[in-house]
Amino acid sequence: MTQPLDTRPVLVVDFGAQYAQLIARRVREANVYSEVVPHTTPASEMLAKDPAAIILSGGPSSVYAEDAPGLEEAVVTSGVPVLGICYGFQAMSQVLGGQVARTGQREYGETRASVTPLASTLFADQPEEQVVWMSHGDAVHAAPAGTTVTARTPGAPVAAFEDDERRLYGVQWHPEVLHTTHGQQVLANFLRRGAGIDPTWTSGNVVEQLVEEIRAQVGEDRVLCGLSGGVDSSVAAALVQRAVGDQLTCVFVDHGLLREGEAEQVEQDFVDATGVDLVVVDARERFLSALAGVSDPEEKRKIIGREFIRVFEQAARDVVRAHEGEGQDGDRHHDHPVKWLVQGTLYPDVVESGGGSGAANIKSHHNVGGLPEDLQFKLIEPLRMLFKDEVRQVGLELGVPEGIVWRQPFPGPGLGIRIVGEVTAERLAVLRRADAIAREELTRAGLDREIWQCPVVLLADVRSVGVQGDGRTYGHPVVLRPVSSEDAMTADWTRVPYEILARISSRITNEVEDVNRVVLDVTSKPPGTIEWE
Ligand code: XMP
C-alpha cells in the first residue's frame, strides 16, 4: 500500500539564478512535491502555503550589494526546515548572525570538498572527499551560533553547516547540478532526514491527485482537446479521459505535415491505449492548396497557423453543436455544454510567466489562442504543475504509447518548415521517407535520449550532380541536423558516430529517389537555429 500524496510543497525561493527550477526538479526526483516562488514573496505568504520545507536558491548577487535580494528573518525562524544553497546559504548565514566575507579566492566550477559524514545529516553515508560544483566570490567565514560546520573547501572555510535542532542546513556549492557527484543525495538527505518528509510524489499518486482535481473542476460539463501528436497534448488528454471519460472529445487536425507513422500513432495507437473519443479532420488537401506556390518561410508558417485555427474552430463548433441539446431524433437531449478546452501548459511556462494561479501564456498557434466570440472556453491545464520528465512518467502511468511519450520535440508547422522551397505532396513524400530512415537508424543506435531532436531538411530548391549506377543524377540534398540541448534555447550539434552517419547517408541515397546527397549541419545555436526555416 503506497502512502497518500503529501501536497504540502517544498518551496524553492528563487534568488534570480537559473538554478531554481533545476532545484525544484531535483526535489521532485526525490519524490517530493516542490514549487518555485520569487524571492519577493513575503514570508507570511510563503508560510501561509504550509510548506514542508524551504530551499533558498543560489543567485548572481553578492549579499553585500546594495540591491541584494533580502531574506526575511521569519523564513528561517518559523520552525520550517530550511536548506540554503550558494547565495541562499550566505543570506541565511547573515540573518542567523554568521559572517560572510570576500574571500579574495573565487571558486568557479569543479572543486574538492571535505565533508564530515559521521556528524552530519546532509552527508550521512557519503565519502569524506567529494567533487562539487562551485560558483562564488563571497564565503561564510563564521558559521552562525548553534550550527555545526560539516564541510570545507580550499576557498570556503564554512562550506556547509547544519543544525538538527532548528532544522537549518546550508551548502555553499550547487547540489542540484550533475557535476556535484553526491548532490542528489544531499538534497534527499535534507528532505528525508533533515525535514522528515516522506517520498510520496510518485506518478501513481500524481495521477490520482490530478484526476480528482479535474473531476472537481469540470463537474458534468463537456471538455474539448486539440491533439497534435506531441507529448504534452497527448498526456493532458489521457489524464482528462481518465478523469471524466467520454465527457472529453479530442480533435486531431491532420494537416499532412506530420512524419511517417505519426498520424496513425494518434488515430490508432493512442485511441486504442486510452479509449478517447477522437474526431479526425483530414485537412491534408486544404493545407496543400493553401501552401501551393509559397516558398517564403514566414509566409508558410503564417498560412499553416491560419489554416490550423480555421480547421480547428470549425471542428470545435461541430463538437459544441453536437452537444447543444437537440438529439438527432428531435428529442430534448439531456447533454451538457462543452465548456472547457484542455491546454498542455507545463510548469516551466507557469514559473516563467510569473507563477501564480492565473492562466499561463497561451503559446504558439496550435495551442489555440484567441478563439472567436462564439467559442469561448475556459482553460483546463492539467499539467501546469509538472515538469517535462514528469509529464512523460504520468503518460507511462496512464498507458500512453511509448512512441508518443518519448517523442522528441517537433514543430507545430511540421515538415512544412523542413522543406526549403515550396511544399508539394511529392516533396513531402521524399522528406518523410528520408526522415523515417534517419529516425530508424538513430533509434537503432540507441541515440534517441542523447539527441534532443534531429530535423531532416529537404533542400528542394537545390539540385546537384551525382552519379548512380551508370547514370548521372541531378537530385536534391538532404540535411541532417542532430542537436543536443536542454531547452532548445541553445544547442550544440550532436557528435553522432561516423558509422551511423554513414549508414543513414547510404540508406537515404539508395532508398529515396530524387535525393543524391546527404549533408551534416555542424552549426551550434547560436548562431544557427535548430530548424532551417
Ligand atoms: P529554432 O529553430 O528556433 O527551434 O532553434 C527551437 C525549438 O522550437 C521548435 N520550433 C517550433 N515549434 N512551432 C512550434 O511549435 C514553430 O513554428 C517552431 N519553430 C521551431 C523547434 O523544433 C525547436 O525544438
XYZ file of C-alpha atoms and ligand atoms in Angstrom:
557
model
C 0.000 0.000 0.000
C 1.582 3.267 -1.034
C 1.381 6.307 1.179
C -1.058 9.001 0.106
C 0.325 12.119 -1.536
C 1.625 14.859 0.743
C 0.690 18.029 -1.125
C 2.473 20.430 1.214
C 5.085 21.997 -1.059
C 8.785 22.328 -0.598
C 9.163 25.972 -1.587
C 12.197 26.816 -3.685
C 12.846 30.533 -3.236
C 14.268 31.907 -6.476
C 17.072 34.395 -5.858
C 17.476 35.060 -9.533
C 19.682 32.171 -10.549
C 18.969 29.911 -13.436
C 19.085 27.105 -10.898
C 15.777 27.477 -9.038
C 13.767 25.382 -11.498
C 16.508 22.796 -11.546
C 16.404 22.552 -7.743
C 12.624 22.148 -7.891
C 13.067 19.326 -10.416
C 15.636 17.572 -8.264
C 13.272 17.748 -5.288
C 10.581 16.126 -7.420
C 13.107 13.474 -8.479
C 13.448 12.748 -4.770
C 9.668 12.121 -4.873
C 8.710 15.259 -3.004
C 6.384 17.983 -4.309
C 8.019 21.384 -4.877
C 7.060 24.867 -6.055
C 9.211 27.793 -7.161
C 8.416 31.189 -5.598
C 10.128 34.508 -6.360
C 12.290 35.940 -3.543
C 9.995 38.948 -3.427
C 7.236 36.787 -1.943
C 6.577 37.998 1.636
C 7.498 35.473 4.333
C 3.898 35.484 5.562
C 2.736 34.393 2.119
C 5.309 31.614 1.944
C 4.368 30.327 5.372
C 0.668 30.510 4.520
C 1.325 27.767 1.976
C 2.184 25.471 4.881
C 5.476 24.413 3.298
C 7.037 21.109 4.275
C 10.442 22.789 3.853
C 12.018 25.820 2.234
C 15.073 25.817 -0.036
C 16.853 29.081 -0.733
C 18.396 29.020 -4.212
C 21.630 30.492 -5.477
C 21.661 33.860 -7.190
C 24.007 36.196 -9.039
C 24.209 38.884 -6.312
C 26.682 39.418 -3.502
C 24.983 39.698 -0.108
C 26.888 42.992 0.198
C 25.439 44.571 -2.893
C 23.070 47.422 -2.172
C 20.271 45.882 -4.160
C 20.959 42.346 -2.913
C 17.692 40.416 -2.625
C 16.764 40.194 1.013
C 15.732 37.304 3.194
C 13.186 37.919 5.944
C 14.186 36.537 9.298
C 10.777 34.891 9.679
C 11.665 32.462 6.878
C 14.478 30.911 8.917
C 12.938 31.248 12.382
C 9.465 29.906 11.705
C 10.368 26.320 12.537
C 10.022 25.178 8.903
C 13.148 23.208 7.874
C 15.403 25.312 5.620
C 18.229 24.481 3.232
C 20.296 27.377 1.878
C 22.251 26.912 -1.350
C 25.073 29.206 -2.535
C 23.643 32.751 -2.316
C 20.788 31.360 -0.211
C 23.357 29.820 2.118
C 25.106 33.158 2.593
C 21.894 35.147 3.020
C 20.750 32.620 5.602
C 24.110 32.794 7.432
C 23.841 36.538 7.679
C 20.303 36.505 9.021
C 21.301 33.918 11.628
C 24.246 36.007 12.836
C 27.095 34.336 10.925
C 29.752 36.217 8.963
C 30.090 36.437 5.225
C 33.261 37.918 3.752
C 35.035 38.434 0.460
C 37.475 35.566 0.204
C 39.703 37.027 -2.447
C 39.707 33.476 -3.704
C 36.854 32.933 -6.045
C 35.834 29.372 -6.771
C 34.163 28.522 -10.055
C 33.461 25.087 -11.403
C 34.757 21.829 -10.053
C 36.097 21.978 -6.508
C 37.056 19.395 -3.891
C 35.120 19.483 -0.655
C 35.984 17.693 2.598
C 32.890 16.669 4.493
C 32.288 15.004 7.860
C 29.735 12.297 7.173
C 29.625 10.918 10.688
C 28.438 14.100 12.341
C 26.150 15.057 9.509
C 22.575 14.804 8.331
C 23.324 16.104 4.835
C 26.412 13.962 4.207
C 25.456 10.767 6.017
C 26.589 7.672 4.094
C 28.796 9.635 1.736
C 32.577 9.737 1.158
C 34.658 12.334 3.004
C 36.067 13.795 -0.213
C 33.585 14.959 -2.804
C 33.662 16.755 -6.122
C 31.299 19.701 -6.002
C 30.308 22.486 -8.389
C 31.042 25.958 -7.020
C 30.302 29.468 -8.193
C 31.038 32.092 -5.571
C 33.152 35.112 -4.712
C 31.995 35.617 -1.101
C 32.202 32.913 1.555
C 30.849 32.259 5.024
C 33.737 32.800 7.447
C 31.987 32.296 10.741
C 29.064 29.916 10.959
C 26.026 31.141 12.907
C 25.931 30.234 16.597
C 24.361 26.863 17.261
C 25.289 25.371 13.892
C 27.953 22.751 13.165
C 30.338 23.147 10.240
C 30.287 19.937 8.219
C 32.208 20.809 5.043
C 35.165 22.868 3.885
C 36.728 23.695 0.526
C 40.008 25.487 -0.213
C 38.135 28.769 -0.715
C 35.332 28.347 1.812
C 36.176 27.691 5.463
C 32.490 27.106 6.105
C 31.229 25.277 3.028
C 28.268 23.697 4.850
C 26.619 23.948 8.230
C 23.837 22.107 9.966
C 21.605 22.498 12.991
C 19.387 19.482 13.560
C 17.581 21.113 16.446
C 16.276 24.066 14.462
C 16.388 22.001 11.249
C 18.512 24.578 9.441
C 21.031 23.493 6.802
C 23.163 25.084 4.157
C 25.791 24.328 1.484
C 27.967 26.729 -0.450
C 28.028 24.636 -3.618
C 25.297 23.574 -6.033
C 23.903 20.150 -5.108
C 21.394 20.387 -7.975
C 23.910 20.219 -10.826
C 25.083 16.862 -12.102
C 28.790 17.743 -11.747
C 28.299 17.646 -7.974
C 28.766 13.938 -7.500
C 26.647 13.496 -4.345
C 24.316 16.428 -4.905
C 21.101 14.473 -5.252
C 21.958 12.520 -2.123
C 22.496 15.759 -0.206
C 19.084 17.022 -1.299
C 17.434 13.716 -0.444
C 19.114 13.674 2.972
C 17.842 17.173 3.670
C 14.319 16.230 2.664
C 14.162 12.855 4.435
C 16.472 13.054 7.422
C 16.533 16.802 7.952
C 12.950 17.765 7.196
C 11.320 14.376 7.790
C 9.332 14.435 4.538
C 8.027 11.148 3.129
C 8.661 10.476 -0.569
C 5.060 10.406 -1.776
C 5.360 12.314 -5.070
C 5.107 9.247 -7.312
C 3.470 9.072 -10.723
C 0.716 6.843 -9.318
C -0.145 9.366 -6.616
C 0.194 12.282 -9.013
C -2.276 10.748 -11.453
C -4.738 10.085 -8.663
C -4.465 13.651 -7.367
C -4.798 15.261 -10.807
C -7.748 13.062 -11.714
C -9.566 14.207 -8.578
C -8.795 17.838 -9.318
C -10.023 17.556 -12.898
C -13.261 15.918 -11.773
C -13.868 18.669 -9.240
C -13.120 21.366 -11.789
C -15.131 20.011 -14.686
C -18.152 18.529 -12.964
C -20.533 17.285 -15.632
C -19.502 19.725 -18.353
C -18.001 18.548 -21.588
C -14.361 19.108 -22.496
C -12.585 19.635 -25.810
C -8.935 18.901 -26.520
C -6.829 19.552 -29.609
C -4.403 16.676 -30.106
C -1.212 17.436 -32.003
C 0.516 14.095 -31.628
C 3.060 15.637 -29.260
C 3.759 14.519 -25.701
C 2.004 17.320 -23.834
C -1.367 17.344 -25.539
C -1.460 13.532 -25.558
C -0.748 13.162 -21.859
C -3.123 16.009 -20.974
C -5.860 14.313 -22.994
C -5.156 10.915 -21.416
C -5.433 12.444 -17.932
C -8.713 14.188 -18.668
C -10.006 10.985 -20.236
C -9.082 9.062 -17.086
C -10.895 11.702 -15.026
C -14.131 12.280 -16.936
C -14.200 9.576 -19.610
C -16.412 10.332 -22.571
C -17.182 13.867 -21.411
C -13.975 14.536 -23.357
C -13.811 14.873 -27.136
C -10.417 15.168 -28.824
C -9.889 16.802 -32.190
C -6.929 15.879 -34.352
C -6.304 18.019 -37.403
C -4.306 16.003 -39.904
C -2.560 18.758 -41.846
C -0.490 16.264 -43.807
C 2.759 17.727 -42.483
C 3.462 15.047 -39.914
C 6.198 12.462 -40.234
C 5.767 8.866 -41.290
C 3.537 6.909 -38.927
C 2.661 9.847 -36.676
C -0.941 10.331 -37.733
C -1.534 6.599 -37.302
C 0.038 6.733 -33.850
C -2.582 9.273 -32.813
C -5.544 7.821 -34.658
C -4.942 4.190 -33.766
C -2.390 3.560 -31.030
C -3.404 6.463 -28.811
C -7.094 5.790 -29.172
C -6.609 2.061 -28.510
C -4.498 2.754 -25.435
C -6.672 5.427 -23.845
C -10.153 4.977 -25.285
C -10.592 8.676 -26.048
C -13.380 9.849 -28.284
C -11.457 11.226 -31.275
C -12.608 13.358 -34.165
C -10.106 13.282 -37.029
C -10.245 16.092 -39.551
C -8.480 15.166 -42.758
C -7.280 18.578 -43.913
C -4.330 17.404 -45.996
C -5.661 18.706 -49.291
C -6.674 22.005 -47.799
C -3.178 22.673 -46.420
C -1.502 21.657 -49.662
C -3.643 24.013 -51.706
C -3.100 26.851 -49.257
C 0.654 26.303 -49.466
C 0.825 25.960 -53.248
C 3.360 28.292 -54.819
C 4.638 29.606 -51.452
C 8.374 29.426 -50.710
C 8.873 32.161 -48.140
C 9.311 30.556 -44.709
C 7.434 33.180 -42.707
C 4.592 33.087 -45.181
C 4.431 29.303 -44.856
C 4.273 29.496 -41.080
C 1.509 32.082 -41.262
C -0.534 30.040 -43.698
C -0.176 26.854 -41.672
C -1.087 28.695 -38.461
C -4.097 30.368 -40.025
C -5.451 27.235 -41.674
C -4.944 25.292 -38.488
C -7.005 27.722 -36.439
C -9.768 27.747 -39.035
C -9.997 23.986 -39.263
C -9.840 23.552 -35.515
C -12.504 26.209 -34.959
C -14.856 24.523 -37.371
C -14.306 21.144 -35.732
C -14.828 22.711 -32.308
C -18.104 24.281 -33.480
C -19.264 20.911 -34.739
C -18.486 19.255 -31.425
C -20.197 22.051 -29.493
C -23.277 21.858 -31.713
C -23.484 18.095 -31.365
C -23.978 18.567 -27.650
C -26.228 21.578 -27.715
C -29.434 19.988 -26.654
C -31.219 18.627 -29.673
C -30.943 14.883 -30.045
C -30.882 13.522 -33.578
C -34.459 12.370 -33.364
C -35.542 15.844 -32.280
C -35.972 14.817 -28.662
C -34.600 17.033 -25.968
C -31.239 15.506 -25.330
C -30.073 15.913 -21.758
C -26.488 16.609 -22.541
C -24.081 19.121 -21.034
C -22.429 22.001 -22.874
C -18.799 21.981 -23.998
C -17.272 24.478 -21.597
C -13.630 23.528 -21.271
C -10.619 23.460 -23.538
C -7.600 21.403 -22.495
C -4.223 23.056 -22.790
C -0.922 21.265 -22.248
C 0.806 24.076 -20.328
C 3.794 22.852 -18.305
C 5.258 24.146 -15.040
C 8.243 25.975 -16.592
C 5.764 28.120 -18.569
C 3.856 28.854 -15.377
C 7.020 29.833 -13.483
C 8.331 31.923 -16.349
C 5.096 33.817 -16.756
C 5.249 34.863 -13.119
C 3.997 31.767 -11.303
C 0.755 32.398 -9.518
C -2.581 30.875 -10.301
C -3.627 32.908 -13.349
C -3.643 31.323 -16.777
C -0.147 30.983 -18.194
C 0.786 32.431 -21.546
C -1.126 30.894 -24.332
C 1.551 29.533 -26.583
C 2.034 29.013 -30.287
C -0.737 28.628 -32.786
C -1.631 25.011 -32.313
C -2.369 25.612 -28.670
C -5.182 27.775 -29.986
C -5.140 31.255 -28.553
C -7.757 33.856 -29.390
C -10.796 31.849 -30.383
C -13.792 33.748 -31.783
C -16.688 35.019 -29.671
C -18.962 32.056 -30.183
C -16.261 29.680 -28.996
C -15.327 30.873 -25.567
C -13.941 28.074 -23.462
C -12.481 28.018 -20.014
C -8.981 26.594 -19.993
C -8.135 23.453 -18.138
C -4.410 22.899 -17.737
C -3.895 19.555 -16.027
C -0.100 19.561 -16.486
C 0.535 23.058 -15.187
C 2.403 21.852 -12.108
C 4.538 19.255 -13.944
C 7.985 19.301 -15.491
C 8.509 17.599 -18.850
C 10.085 14.457 -17.397
C 7.125 14.140 -15.018
C 4.694 14.510 -17.900
C 6.410 11.531 -19.512
C 6.165 9.472 -16.308
C 2.499 10.353 -15.960
C 1.991 9.379 -19.597
C 3.567 5.973 -18.996
C 1.446 5.534 -15.871
C -1.660 6.214 -17.990
C -0.593 3.760 -20.684
C 0.082 6.350 -23.398
C 2.107 4.542 -26.116
C 5.872 4.847 -25.618
C 6.311 6.148 -29.151
C 4.335 9.226 -28.109
C 5.667 9.534 -24.556
C 9.279 9.618 -25.709
C 8.674 11.710 -28.795
C 11.274 14.384 -29.392
C 10.113 17.965 -29.941
C 8.547 18.521 -33.331
C 7.405 21.933 -34.576
C 3.717 22.677 -34.975
C 4.099 23.560 -38.695
C 5.760 20.180 -39.118
C 7.522 19.184 -42.290
C 6.167 22.367 -43.867
C 9.159 24.218 -42.424
C 11.638 21.466 -43.206
C 11.278 21.793 -46.952
C 13.333 24.738 -48.144
C 11.168 25.867 -51.031
C 7.581 25.193 -51.996
C 5.733 22.423 -50.175
C 4.236 19.818 -52.524
C 2.854 16.335 -51.980
C 5.825 14.779 -53.819
C 8.396 16.669 -51.794
C 6.619 15.760 -48.572
C 6.778 12.102 -49.576
C 10.521 12.364 -50.257
C 11.241 14.107 -46.965
C 9.003 11.754 -44.990
C 10.961 8.743 -46.273
C 14.376 10.302 -45.618
C 13.294 11.382 -42.155
C 11.959 7.915 -41.346
C 15.285 6.340 -42.321
C 17.271 8.777 -40.177
C 14.985 8.225 -37.210
C 15.099 4.480 -37.608
C 18.909 4.386 -37.630
C 19.280 6.813 -34.718
C 16.842 4.767 -32.679
C 18.625 1.544 -33.607
C 21.882 3.127 -32.454
C 20.290 3.947 -29.089
C 20.763 7.691 -29.532
C 17.175 8.863 -29.019
C 17.648 10.129 -25.477
C 21.031 11.694 -26.202
C 19.759 13.673 -29.146
C 17.317 16.451 -28.357
C 15.900 16.294 -31.868
C 17.180 15.684 -35.362
C 15.419 17.677 -38.048
C 15.880 16.263 -41.528
C 15.639 19.035 -44.090
C 14.975 18.792 -47.810
C 16.701 21.460 -49.902
C 14.041 21.325 -52.541
C 15.312 24.372 -54.414
C 18.837 22.997 -54.726
C 19.977 20.359 -57.176
C 23.443 18.966 -57.655
C 25.065 16.464 -59.940
C 25.692 12.939 -58.769
C 26.350 9.549 -60.229
C 24.459 6.400 -59.526
C 24.854 3.085 -61.314
C 25.780 4.034 -64.857
C 23.978 7.305 -64.897
C 24.316 10.880 -63.967
C 21.769 12.134 -61.412
C 20.567 15.607 -60.710
C 18.913 15.349 -57.318
C 18.299 17.215 -54.080
C 20.433 17.289 -50.938
C 19.034 16.325 -47.568
C 20.451 17.904 -44.395
C 20.787 16.052 -41.097
C 20.562 18.407 -38.127
C 21.091 16.360 -34.939
C 21.306 18.656 -31.886
C 21.907 18.263 -28.184
C 20.118 20.698 -25.920
C 18.490 21.231 -22.527
C 15.697 23.531 -23.568
C 16.103 24.421 -27.273
C 17.208 27.946 -26.352
C 20.804 26.982 -27.027
C 22.043 23.822 -28.698
C 25.136 22.119 -29.966
C 25.375 19.755 -32.907
C 25.496 16.172 -31.719
C 28.642 14.203 -32.495
C 26.845 11.230 -33.985
C 29.372 8.440 -34.669
C 30.608 8.355 -38.270
C 29.440 4.771 -38.867
C 25.878 5.726 -38.052
C 26.017 8.817 -40.237
C 27.446 6.636 -42.993
C 24.588 4.159 -42.683
C 21.963 6.908 -42.737
C 23.601 8.534 -45.741
C 23.913 5.370 -47.759
C 20.385 4.245 -46.988
C 18.837 7.610 -47.855
C 20.699 7.957 -51.156
C 19.892 4.360 -52.072
C 16.303 4.201 -50.950
C 14.936 7.688 -51.542
C 14.516 8.614 -55.127
C 15.485 12.160 -56.019
C 17.977 12.519 -53.162
C 21.629 12.143 -54.169
C 23.448 13.844 -51.300
C 23.248 13.797 -47.506
C 24.982 16.592 -45.621
C 25.534 17.189 -41.913
C 24.832 20.511 -40.218
C 27.692 21.269 -37.788
C 26.447 24.643 -36.524
C 25.641 25.341 -32.889
C 22.737 27.534 -31.776
C 23.521 30.398 -31.692
C 24.380 31.340 -34.377
C 22.225 28.785 -36.202
C 18.665 27.925 -35.174
C 17.619 24.305 -34.805
C 15.143 24.348 -37.670
C 16.269 25.579 -41.068
C 13.331 27.882 -41.638
P 14.632 27.032 -33.517
O 14.579 26.641 -34.938
O 14.031 28.379 -33.245
O 13.725 25.986 -32.724
O 16.011 26.910 -32.920
C 13.629 25.891 -31.328
C 12.628 24.804 -30.995
O 11.313 25.197 -31.378
C 10.787 24.313 -32.362
N 10.106 25.146 -33.349
C 8.778 25.329 -33.418
N 7.785 24.789 -32.684
N 6.203 25.985 -33.962
C 6.494 25.115 -32.968
O 5.576 24.615 -32.314
C 7.149 26.561 -34.753
O 6.856 27.332 -35.643
C 8.509 26.205 -34.452
N 9.694 26.569 -34.982
C 10.659 25.914 -34.294
C 11.988 23.576 -32.931
O 11.633 22.286 -33.421
C 12.893 23.500 -31.722
O 12.540 22.440 -30.864
